[in-house]
Amino acid sequence: MKKNSFQQEQEYQYRYGQGSGSGLWAEAPKEEPERQYYFIEQARGMLKARFEAGLSSGRALEKYGKEQLDELLAGEFFGTFCVVTFGCQMNARDSEKLSGILEQIGLKEIQSENADLVLYNTCTVRDNANQKVYGRLGYLHALKKKRPDMKIALCGCMMQEPTVIEKIRKSYPFVDIIFGTHNIFKLAELICGRLERDRGMVIDIWEGTDQIVEDLPVERKYPFKSGVNIMFGCNNFCSYCIVPYVRGRERSRRPEDILAEIRRLVADGVVEVMLLGQNVNSYGKNLEEPMTFAELLRKVNEIEGLERIRFMTSHPKDLSDDLIAAMKECEKVCRHLHLPLQSGSSQILQVMNRKYTKADYLALVDKIRAAIPDISLTTDIIVGFPGETEEDFAETMDVVRRVRYDSAFTFIYSKRTGTPAAAMEDQVPEDVVKERFERLLKEVQQISAEVCGRDLHTVQKVLAESLDDHQAGYLTGRMSNNTTVHFPGDASQIGRIVDVRLEEAKGFYYMGTQV
Ligand code: 5AD
Ligand code: SF4
């Protein structure tokens, strides 16, 4: 674990606060995950004692109301929690792990922030994600004034930035616990630290880690599908991107741990997994016994009972021929590839440090489509990177028109302090960026409406994922290529893969009927 001096000071305050080496900490096992199971028990004990005191004083009834209190008692819970996730699939998976720990310490998950513990799992990839968190902290403060024993915890990518911690300490002193991306497994220990001294802020930020703690509890959002981390961090240092600074260097999980986790998930009812990493194509390079992502896919494909495999995200520079071959031959691998373009201009790509040109990217797309003709391609594009000229932007539009993506996530460039791009001259004026962004969005939407209809009148395998929000008696599901389909069905079918005839193409989705 590496720390800078600011963080060391924080850590010191934290250790000091918990009574350095006394009581709970003197007895704690040194090894993980045993240590965290110990703290889960300790936190549970403390919460139970508080809850029981509230029951006998009548305070619990006042706080929860009869209905919620009855639910807590029936489920043997000692309070409530709410986790709010910002950002990507990685964060969503981290939140499932955090929820797993919180359930084990005896808290019940609710969807409202009027809870005993509110945890924001933050994102900092673009500045608007940060602004959202600050905005909502104001709202949380108002809630906490009415509920003084409420605890507020912040974690995730934004917390890895020292300037953010400084700002929260100064302007949001009502926050109770702050931790980062490298130590989410420690949540129970941090909660013990905060409960034991019952004042102040517990801050624990690690600058990096090579530790991967396996086998902690997880509370999945969906019973039938799950994200599975295969690696953490990123080594690419694209010049606009803050991820390598907040998620650290690339670390791959051992294949046997990944496969064991997926087997456990399948035994528990999961039919679809999403293999997660910032750059899955460089999986396995730093393992003791190196292994490629293509080899891992083939092994996952052999797992009996598993029906679908997705993965996210691929970097075009590392997408090998062997991976294309593996995708083609593995019948469980979904017909969808997310292949971030970022820009269509070779000049901008170079300054972005992406290590491919426009021609390389287009050649790769041709190769993939030749091998797997029915594949859906999606992408990420940034508009307004420093120095982007109208000609550069025209190159991006050209790639969009040639590739014809099923969908594209378009982003306005956001300056992230500490990245090389933030210090670049000729940042593009806001009005120019907005105008380009609108043009791109229009193009992308028009193409995707045309492209997404190509399977009309065919029968497709659809994983029924939820009840349709808009129409009673309907289900919402996803095709292998990730397109959404709405069709008549009932809740008992959720989690199953069913055959659906696509009757009507609606642009981004289909209406269908089961056959
Ligand atoms: N500004 C705008 N978009 C960004 N992304 C990453 N960093 C930035 C930034 N500074 C986008 C990239 C990436 C996606 C997850 O977020 O397109 O692929
Ligand atoms: Fe950021 Fe580039 Fe790494 Fe993706 S590959 S997380 S864009 S640095």
Coordinates of C-alpha atoms and ligand atoms in Angstrom, one line a residue:
M1 CA 0.0 0.0 0.0
K2 CA 1.4 3.4 -1.0
K3 CA 0.4 6.6 0.6
N4 CA 1.3 10.2 0.1
S5 CA 2.0 12.5 3.1
F6 CA -1.5 14.1 3.1
Q7 CA -3.0 10.6 3.2
Q8 CA -0.6 9.4 5.9
E9 CA -1.8 12.3 8.0
Q10 CA -5.4 11.3 7.4
E11 CA -4.7 7.7 8.3
Y12 CA -2.9 8.8 11.4
Q13 CA -6.0 10.7 12.5
Y14 CA -8.1 7.7 11.8
R15 CA -5.9 5.3 13.8
Y16 CA -5.6 7.8 16.6
G17 CA -9.4 8.3 16.6
Q18 CA -10.1 4.6 17.1
G19 CA -7.8 4.5 20.2
S20 CA -4.7 3.0 18.5
G21 CA -4.4 -0.7 19.2
S22 CA -7.0 -0.7 22.0
G23 CA -10.1 -2.8 22.4
L24 CA -11.5 -4.0 19.2
W25 CA -8.3 -3.5 17.2
A26 CA -6.0 -5.3 19.7
E27 CA -8.0 -8.5 19.1
A28 CA -8.5 -8.2 15.3
P29 CA -7.0 -10.9 13.1
K30 CA -4.2 -9.6 10.8
E31 CA -5.2 -11.6 7.7
E32 CA -8.0 -10.8 5.2
P33 CA -10.8 -11.6 4.8
E34 CA -10.8 -13.0 8.4
R35 CA -10.2 -9.5 9.7
Q36 CA -13.2 -8.1 8.0
Y37 CA -15.5 -10.9 9.2
Y38 CA -14.3 -10.1 12.7
F39 CA -15.2 -6.4 12.2
I40 CA -18.6 -7.4 10.6
E41 CA -19.4 -9.2 13.9
Q42 CA -18.2 -6.2 16.0
A43 CA -20.2 -3.7 14.0
R44 CA -23.2 -5.9 14.2
G45 CA -22.9 -6.1 18.0
M46 CA -22.6 -2.3 18.3
L47 CA -25.6 -1.7 16.0
K48 CA -27.7 -4.3 17.8
A49 CA -27.0 -2.7 21.2
R50 CA -28.0 0.8 19.9
F51 CA -31.1 -0.6 18.2
E52 CA -32.2 -2.3 21.4
A53 CA -31.7 0.8 23.4
G54 CA -33.8 2.7 20.9
L55 CA -36.5 0.0 21.2
S56 CA -36.8 0.3 25.0
S57 CA -36.7 4.1 25.0
G58 CA -39.4 4.4 22.3
R59 CA -37.0 6.3 20.0
A60 CA -36.9 3.5 17.4
L61 CA -40.7 3.7 16.9
E62 CA -40.5 7.5 16.5
K63 CA -37.6 7.2 14.0
Y64 CA -38.8 4.4 11.8
G65 CA -42.6 4.5 12.1
K66 CA -44.6 1.3 12.8
E67 CA -44.4 -0.2 9.4
Q68 CA -40.6 0.0 8.9
L69 CA -39.9 -1.0 12.5
D70 CA -42.0 -4.1 12.0
E71 CA -40.0 -4.9 8.9
L72 CA -36.8 -4.5 10.7
L73 CA -37.9 -6.7 13.6
A74 CA -39.2 -9.4 11.3
G75 CA -35.9 -9.5 9.4
E76 CA -33.7 -9.2 12.5
F77 CA -32.2 -6.0 11.2
F78 CA -30.9 -3.2 13.4
G79 CA -31.4 -0.3 11.1
T80 CA -31.5 0.8 7.5
F81 CA -29.0 1.8 4.7
C82 CA -29.1 3.3 1.3
V83 CA -26.4 3.0 -1.3
V84 CA -26.4 5.5 -4.2
T85 CA -24.1 4.6 -7.1
F86 CA -22.7 7.1 -9.6
G87 CA -20.7 6.1 -12.7
C88 CA -19.8 2.9 -14.4
Q89 CA -20.4 -0.9 -14.1
M90 CA -17.3 -1.2 -11.9
N91 CA -18.9 1.1 -9.4
A92 CA -22.2 -0.8 -9.6
R93 CA -20.3 -4.0 -8.8
D94 CA -18.5 -2.3 -5.9
S95 CA -21.8 -1.2 -4.6
E96 CA -23.1 -4.8 -4.5
K97 CA -20.0 -5.7 -2.4
L98 CA -20.6 -2.7 -0.1
S99 CA -24.3 -3.7 0.3
G100 CA -23.3 -7.2 1.0
I101 CA -21.2 -6.0 4.0
L102 CA -23.9 -3.7 5.2
E103 CA -26.5 -6.4 5.2
Q104 CA -24.1 -8.7 7.2
I105 CA -23.7 -6.0 9.9
G106 CA -27.5 -6.1 10.3
L107 CA -28.8 -3.2 8.2
K108 CA -31.7 -3.4 5.8
E109 CA -31.4 -1.9 2.3
I110 CA -34.0 0.7 1.5
Q111 CA -34.3 3.0 -1.6
S112 CA -34.7 6.2 0.4
E113 CA -31.9 8.3 1.7
N114 CA -33.8 8.8 4.9
A115 CA -31.8 5.9 6.3
D116 CA -29.4 5.2 9.3
L117 CA -26.5 5.0 6.9
V118 CA -26.3 6.6 3.5
L119 CA -23.3 5.7 1.3
Y120 CA -22.5 7.5 -1.9
N121 CA -20.2 5.5 -4.3
T122 CA -18.9 8.3 -6.4
C123 CA -17.4 8.8 -9.9
T124 CA -15.0 11.5 -11.1
V125 CA -14.6 10.7 -14.8
R126 CA -16.3 13.9 -15.7
D127 CA -16.8 17.0 -13.6
N128 CA -20.6 16.9 -13.8
A129 CA -20.5 13.6 -11.8
N130 CA -18.6 15.5 -9.0
Q131 CA -21.1 18.4 -9.0
K132 CA -24.0 15.9 -8.6
V133 CA -22.4 14.6 -5.4
Y134 CA -21.9 18.0 -3.9
G135 CA -25.5 18.9 -4.8
R136 CA -26.9 15.9 -3.1
L137 CA -24.7 16.3 0.0
G138 CA -26.6 19.6 0.7
Y139 CA -29.8 17.6 0.6
L140 CA -28.3 14.9 2.9
H141 CA -27.3 17.6 5.4
A142 CA -31.0 18.7 5.7
L143 CA -32.0 15.0 6.3
K144 CA -29.3 14.6 8.9
K145 CA -30.4 17.6 10.9
K146 CA -33.7 15.8 11.4
R147 CA -32.0 12.5 12.1
P148 CA -28.9 13.3 14.1
D149 CA -27.7 9.7 14.5
M150 CA -27.7 9.2 10.7
K151 CA -24.2 8.3 9.3
I152 CA -23.0 9.6 5.9
A153 CA -20.2 7.7 4.1
L154 CA -18.6 8.6 0.8
C155 CA -16.4 6.3 -1.3
G156 CA -15.3 5.7 -4.9
C157 CA -13.2 7.4 -7.5
M158 CA -13.9 11.0 -6.5
M159 CA -12.5 10.3 -3.0
Q160 CA -9.1 9.4 -4.4
E161 CA -8.5 13.1 -5.2
P162 CA -6.9 15.0 -2.4
T163 CA -8.6 18.3 -3.4
V164 CA -12.0 16.6 -2.9
I165 CA -11.1 15.4 0.6
E166 CA -9.9 18.9 1.5
K167 CA -13.2 20.4 0.3
I168 CA -15.3 17.9 2.1
R169 CA -13.4 18.4 5.4
K170 CA -13.9 22.1 5.1
S171 CA -17.4 22.5 3.6
Y172 CA -19.2 19.3 4.5
P173 CA -18.0 18.4 8.1
F174 CA -21.2 16.4 8.8
V175 CA -19.8 13.5 6.6
D176 CA -18.8 10.6 8.9
I177 CA -16.7 8.2 6.8
I178 CA -14.6 8.6 3.7
F179 CA -12.7 5.9 1.9
G180 CA -11.5 5.3 -1.7
T181 CA -11.5 2.7 -4.4
H182 CA -8.7 0.4 -3.0
N183 CA -10.1 -0.4 0.4
I184 CA -13.9 -1.0 -0.1
F185 CA -13.4 -4.4 1.6
K186 CA -12.7 -2.5 4.8
L187 CA -16.1 -0.9 5.2
A188 CA -17.0 -2.9 8.4
E189 CA -13.7 -1.9 10.0
L190 CA -14.3 1.8 9.1
I191 CA -17.8 1.7 10.5
C192 CA -16.5 0.2 13.8
G193 CA -14.0 3.1 13.9
R194 CA -16.7 5.7 13.5
L195 CA -19.2 4.0 15.9
E196 CA -16.6 3.4 18.6
R197 CA -15.6 7.0 19.1
D198 CA -18.9 8.5 17.9
R199 CA -17.7 11.8 16.6
G200 CA -15.6 13.3 13.8
M201 CA -14.7 12.0 10.4
V202 CA -13.0 8.7 9.7
I203 CA -10.9 9.1 6.5
D204 CA -9.0 6.2 5.0
I205 CA -7.7 6.7 1.5
W206 CA -5.0 4.5 -0.1
E207 CA -3.0 5.8 -3.0
G208 CA -2.7 2.3 -4.5
T209 CA -2.6 -1.4 -3.6
D210 CA -1.6 -4.7 -5.0
Q211 CA -4.0 -6.5 -2.6
I212 CA -7.1 -8.2 -4.0
V213 CA -9.3 -9.4 -1.1
E214 CA -11.5 -12.4 -2.2
D215 CA -14.5 -14.0 -0.5
L216 CA -16.4 -11.1 1.1
P217 CA -20.2 -11.0 1.1
V218 CA -21.9 -9.6 -1.9
E219 CA -25.6 -8.5 -2.3
R220 CA -26.5 -8.8 -5.9
K221 CA -29.0 -6.4 -7.5
Y222 CA -30.3 -9.0 -9.9
P223 CA -30.7 -12.7 -9.1
F224 CA -30.0 -13.8 -12.7
K225 CA -27.1 -11.6 -13.9
S226 CA -24.0 -10.3 -12.3
G227 CA -20.9 -8.3 -13.0
V228 CA -17.6 -10.2 -12.2
N229 CA -14.4 -8.2 -11.8
I230 CA -11.6 -9.7 -13.7
M231 CA -9.1 -6.9 -13.2
F232 CA -8.8 -3.6 -11.5
G233 CA -7.1 -0.3 -12.5
C234 CA -5.7 0.9 -15.8
N235 CA -2.2 1.4 -17.2
N236 CA -3.0 3.3 -20.4
F237 CA -2.9 6.9 -19.3
C238 CA -5.1 8.3 -22.1
S239 CA -4.3 11.9 -21.7
Y240 CA -7.8 13.1 -20.8
C241 CA -8.6 10.3 -18.3
I242 CA -8.4 10.4 -14.5
V243 CA -9.1 6.7 -14.1
P244 CA -5.5 5.5 -13.8
Y245 CA -4.9 8.0 -11.0
V246 CA -8.0 7.0 -9.0
R247 CA -8.1 3.3 -9.7
G248 CA -4.4 2.6 -9.8
R249 CA -2.3 0.3 -11.8
E250 CA -3.6 -2.8 -13.6
R251 CA -4.1 -5.9 -11.4
S252 CA -5.7 -9.1 -12.7
R253 CA -7.5 -11.5 -10.5
R254 CA -6.3 -15.1 -10.7
P255 CA -8.3 -17.2 -13.3
E256 CA -9.1 -19.8 -10.7
D257 CA -10.7 -17.2 -8.4
I258 CA -12.8 -15.8 -11.3
L259 CA -13.9 -19.2 -12.5
A260 CA -14.8 -20.2 -8.9
E261 CA -16.8 -17.1 -8.4
I262 CA -18.7 -17.6 -11.7
R263 CA -19.5 -21.2 -10.8
R264 CA -20.8 -20.1 -7.4
L265 CA -23.0 -17.5 -9.2
V266 CA -24.4 -20.0 -11.6
A267 CA -25.2 -22.4 -8.7
D268 CA -27.1 -19.4 -7.2
G269 CA -29.2 -18.8 -10.4
V270 CA -27.1 -16.5 -12.5
V271 CA -27.3 -17.1 -16.3
E272 CA -25.4 -14.0 -17.5
V273 CA -22.1 -12.6 -16.4
M274 CA -20.5 -9.3 -17.4
L275 CA -16.7 -9.6 -17.1
L276 CA -15.5 -6.2 -15.9
G277 CA -12.2 -4.3 -16.3
Q278 CA -11.1 -0.9 -17.5
N279 CA -9.3 -2.6 -20.3
V280 CA -10.2 -6.3 -20.4
N281 CA -8.0 -7.0 -23.4
S282 CA -4.9 -6.7 -21.4
Y283 CA -6.2 -9.2 -18.8
G284 CA -3.6 -11.5 -17.3
K285 CA -0.4 -9.8 -18.3
N286 CA 0.8 -9.4 -14.7
L287 CA -0.3 -12.7 -13.4
E288 CA 2.3 -15.1 -12.0
E289 CA 1.3 -17.5 -14.8
P290 CA 0.3 -15.0 -17.6
M291 CA -3.0 -15.7 -19.4
T292 CA -4.8 -13.8 -22.2
F293 CA -8.3 -12.6 -22.1
A294 CA -9.1 -14.9 -25.0
E295 CA -8.0 -17.9 -23.0
L296 CA -10.1 -16.7 -20.0
L297 CA -13.2 -16.3 -22.2
R298 CA -12.8 -19.9 -23.5
K299 CA -12.6 -21.2 -19.9
V300 CA -15.6 -19.2 -18.8
N301 CA -17.5 -20.4 -21.9
E302 CA -17.1 -24.0 -20.6
I303 CA -18.9 -23.4 -17.3
E304 CA -22.0 -25.5 -17.3
G305 CA -25.3 -23.7 -16.7
L306 CA -24.0 -20.3 -17.7
E307 CA -25.8 -19.0 -20.7
R308 CA -24.4 -15.6 -21.6
I309 CA -21.1 -13.8 -21.3
R310 CA -20.6 -10.1 -21.8
F311 CA -17.5 -8.0 -21.2
M312 CA -16.6 -4.4 -20.7
T313 CA -14.4 -2.5 -21.7
S314 CA -12.1 -3.3 -24.7
H315 CA -9.3 -1.0 -25.8
P316 CA -8.9 -1.2 -29.6
K317 CA -5.1 -1.3 -29.4
D318 CA -5.1 -4.6 -27.4
L319 CA -7.9 -6.4 -29.3
S320 CA -6.1 -9.5 -30.7
D321 CA -7.0 -11.8 -33.5
D322 CA -7.2 -14.6 -31.0
L323 CA -9.9 -12.7 -29.0
I324 CA -11.9 -12.3 -32.2
A325 CA -11.5 -16.0 -32.8
A326 CA -12.5 -16.8 -29.2
M327 CA -15.6 -14.5 -29.5
K328 CA -16.6 -16.3 -32.7
E329 CA -16.2 -19.8 -31.4
C330 CA -17.6 -19.3 -27.9
E331 CA -21.4 -19.7 -28.3
K332 CA -22.1 -18.0 -24.9
V333 CA -20.3 -14.8 -25.7
C334 CA -22.9 -12.2 -26.6
R335 CA -22.9 -10.6 -30.1
H336 CA -22.0 -7.2 -28.8
L337 CA -18.7 -5.4 -28.6
H338 CA -18.2 -2.0 -26.9
L339 CA -15.2 -0.5 -28.7
P340 CA -14.4 3.1 -27.5
L341 CA -13.3 5.3 -30.4
Q342 CA -12.9 8.5 -28.5
S343 CA -12.0 10.4 -31.7
G344 CA -11.9 9.7 -35.4
S345 CA -8.9 12.0 -36.0
S346 CA -5.5 10.3 -36.0
Q347 CA -3.9 13.5 -34.9
I348 CA -6.2 13.9 -31.8
L349 CA -5.9 10.1 -31.1
Q350 CA -2.2 10.6 -30.9
V351 CA -2.4 13.4 -28.4
M352 CA -5.0 11.4 -26.5
N353 CA -2.3 8.7 -26.2
R354 CA -4.7 6.1 -27.6
K355 CA -2.0 4.3 -29.7
Y356 CA -4.1 3.6 -32.8
T357 CA -5.0 5.7 -35.9
K358 CA -8.3 6.2 -37.6
A359 CA -7.2 3.7 -40.2
D360 CA -6.2 1.1 -37.6
Y361 CA -9.6 1.4 -35.9
L362 CA -11.5 1.1 -39.2
A363 CA -9.4 -2.0 -40.2
L364 CA -10.2 -3.6 -36.8
V365 CA -13.9 -3.0 -37.3
D366 CA -13.7 -4.6 -40.7
K367 CA -11.9 -7.6 -39.3
I368 CA -14.4 -8.1 -36.5
R369 CA -17.4 -7.8 -38.8
A370 CA -15.8 -10.2 -41.3
A371 CA -15.5 -12.8 -38.5
I372 CA -18.8 -12.1 -36.7
P373 CA -21.2 -10.5 -39.2
D374 CA -24.1 -10.1 -36.8
I375 CA -22.1 -8.3 -34.1
S376 CA -23.4 -5.1 -32.6
L377 CA -20.8 -2.4 -32.1
T378 CA -21.2 0.4 -29.6
T379 CA -18.7 3.1 -28.6
D380 CA -17.6 6.1 -26.5
I381 CA -16.8 9.4 -28.2
I382 CA -15.4 12.6 -26.7
V383 CA -16.1 15.9 -28.4
G384 CA -14.0 19.0 -27.8
F385 CA -10.7 17.5 -26.7
P386 CA -8.0 20.3 -26.6
G387 CA -6.9 21.3 -30.1
E388 CA -9.8 19.6 -31.8
T389 CA -10.4 21.5 -35.1
E390 CA -13.4 21.3 -37.4
E391 CA -11.4 19.0 -39.6
D392 CA -10.7 16.7 -36.7
F393 CA -14.3 16.6 -35.8
A394 CA -15.2 15.8 -39.4
E395 CA -13.0 12.7 -39.1
T396 CA -15.0 11.6 -36.1
M397 CA -18.3 12.1 -38.0
D398 CA -16.8 10.1 -40.8
V399 CA -16.0 7.1 -38.6
V400 CA -19.5 7.3 -37.1
R401 CA -21.0 7.2 -40.6
R402 CA -18.7 4.3 -41.8
V403 CA -19.0 2.1 -38.7
R404 CA -22.7 2.7 -38.1
Y405 CA -22.8 2.0 -34.4
D406 CA -25.8 0.4 -32.7
S407 CA -25.3 3.1 -30.1
A408 CA -22.7 5.6 -29.0
F409 CA -22.1 7.3 -25.7
T410 CA -21.1 10.9 -26.6
F411 CA -19.3 13.0 -24.0
I412 CA -18.3 16.6 -23.9
Y413 CA -14.6 16.8 -23.0
S414 CA -14.2 17.5 -19.3
K415 CA -11.0 18.9 -17.9
R416 CA -9.7 16.7 -15.1
T417 CA -7.1 18.3 -12.9
G418 CA -3.9 16.3 -12.9
T419 CA -4.3 14.7 -16.3
P420 CA -1.9 15.8 -19.1
A421 CA -4.8 17.2 -21.2
A422 CA -5.8 19.6 -18.5
A423 CA -2.5 21.5 -19.0
M424 CA -2.8 21.6 -22.8
E425 CA -3.3 24.9 -24.5
D426 CA -6.0 25.6 -27.1
Q427 CA -8.9 24.2 -25.0
V428 CA -11.9 24.4 -27.4
P429 CA -14.5 27.2 -26.6
E430 CA -17.7 25.9 -25.0
D431 CA -20.1 27.1 -27.7
V432 CA -18.0 25.4 -30.4
V433 CA -18.0 22.1 -28.5
K434 CA -21.7 22.3 -27.8
E435 CA -22.5 22.8 -31.5
R436 CA -20.3 19.9 -32.5
F437 CA -21.8 17.7 -29.8
E438 CA -25.3 18.4 -31.0
R439 CA -24.4 17.5 -34.6
L440 CA -22.7 14.3 -33.5
L441 CA -25.6 13.3 -31.3
K442 CA -28.1 13.8 -34.1
E443 CA -26.0 11.7 -36.5
V444 CA -25.5 8.9 -33.9
Q445 CA -29.2 8.8 -33.1
Q446 CA -30.3 8.7 -36.6
I447 CA -27.9 5.9 -37.5
S448 CA -28.8 3.8 -34.5
A449 CA -32.5 4.1 -35.2
E450 CA -31.8 2.6 -38.7
V451 CA -29.3 0.0 -37.5
C452 CA -31.3 -1.3 -34.5
G453 CA -34.2 -2.3 -36.7
R454 CA -32.2 -4.9 -38.7
D455 CA -33.5 -8.0 -36.9
L456 CA -37.1 -7.1 -37.5
H457 CA -39.4 -10.1 -38.0
T458 CA -36.8 -12.6 -36.8
V459 CA -37.0 -14.7 -33.7
Q460 CA -34.4 -13.9 -31.1
K461 CA -33.3 -15.3 -27.7
V462 CA -34.2 -12.7 -25.1
L463 CA -33.3 -12.7 -21.4
A464 CA -36.4 -11.4 -19.5
E465 CA -34.9 -8.9 -17.1
S466 CA -37.8 -7.0 -15.5
L467 CA -41.5 -6.0 -15.6
D468 CA -42.0 -3.3 -18.2
D469 CA -42.2 0.1 -16.5
H470 CA -44.6 1.4 -19.1
Q471 CA -47.1 -1.3 -19.8
A472 CA -48.8 -3.8 -17.5
G473 CA -48.6 -7.4 -18.5
Y474 CA -45.3 -6.8 -20.4
L475 CA -41.7 -7.8 -19.7
T476 CA -38.5 -6.0 -20.7
G477 CA -35.5 -8.1 -21.9
R478 CA -32.3 -8.0 -23.8
M479 CA -31.2 -9.7 -26.9
S480 CA -27.7 -11.2 -27.2
N481 CA -26.6 -8.0 -29.0
N482 CA -27.9 -5.9 -26.0
T483 CA -30.9 -4.4 -27.8
T484 CA -34.0 -4.0 -25.5
V485 CA -37.2 -5.9 -26.3
H486 CA -40.6 -5.4 -24.7
F487 CA -43.1 -8.3 -25.0
P488 CA -46.1 -9.8 -23.2
G489 CA -45.2 -12.0 -20.3
D490 CA -45.3 -12.4 -16.5
A491 CA -43.0 -12.0 -13.5
S492 CA -42.4 -15.8 -13.3
Q493 CA -40.4 -15.6 -16.5
I494 CA -37.9 -13.0 -15.2
G495 CA -34.4 -14.4 -15.4
R496 CA -35.2 -16.8 -18.2
I497 CA -34.1 -16.8 -21.8
V498 CA -37.1 -17.0 -24.1
D499 CA -37.7 -16.9 -27.8
V500 CA -39.3 -13.7 -29.0
R501 CA -40.5 -12.7 -32.5
L502 CA -39.6 -9.1 -33.2
E503 CA -42.8 -7.5 -34.5
E504 CA -42.0 -3.8 -34.5
A505 CA -38.8 -1.8 -34.6
K506 CA -39.1 1.4 -32.5
G507 CA -35.7 2.9 -33.0
F508 CA -33.8 1.9 -29.9
Y509 CA -36.0 -1.1 -29.0
Y510 CA -38.4 -3.7 -30.4
M511 CA -41.9 -4.7 -29.5
G512 CA -42.2 -8.5 -29.8
T513 CA -44.2 -11.6 -28.9
Q514 CA -43.1 -14.9 -27.4
V515 CA -43.2 -17.9 -29.7
Ligands
5AD1 N1 -14.0 14.0 -20.5 C1 -15.0 13.5 -21.2 N2 -15.2 12.1 -21.3 C2 -14.3 11.3 -20.7 N3 -14.2 10.0 -20.6 C3 -13.1 9.7 -19.9 N4 -12.5 10.8 -19.5 C4 -13.2 11.8 -20.0 C5 -13.0 13.2 -19.9 N5 -12.0 13.8 -19.2 C6 -15.1 9.1 -21.3 C7 -14.4 8.2 -22.3 C8 -14.5 6.9 -21.7 C9 -15.8 7.0 -20.9 C10 -15.9 6.0 -19.8 O1 -15.8 8.2 -20.4 O2 -15.1 8.2 -23.5 O3 -14.5 5.8 -22.6
SF4_2 FE1 -9.2 5.9 -19.1 FE2 -8.0 5.2 -21.3 FE3 -7.8 3.6 -19.1 FE4 -10.1 3.8 -20.4 S1 -8.2 2.9 -21.2 S2 -9.8 3.9 -18.2 S3 -10.1 5.9 -21.2 S4 -7.0 5.7 -19.3

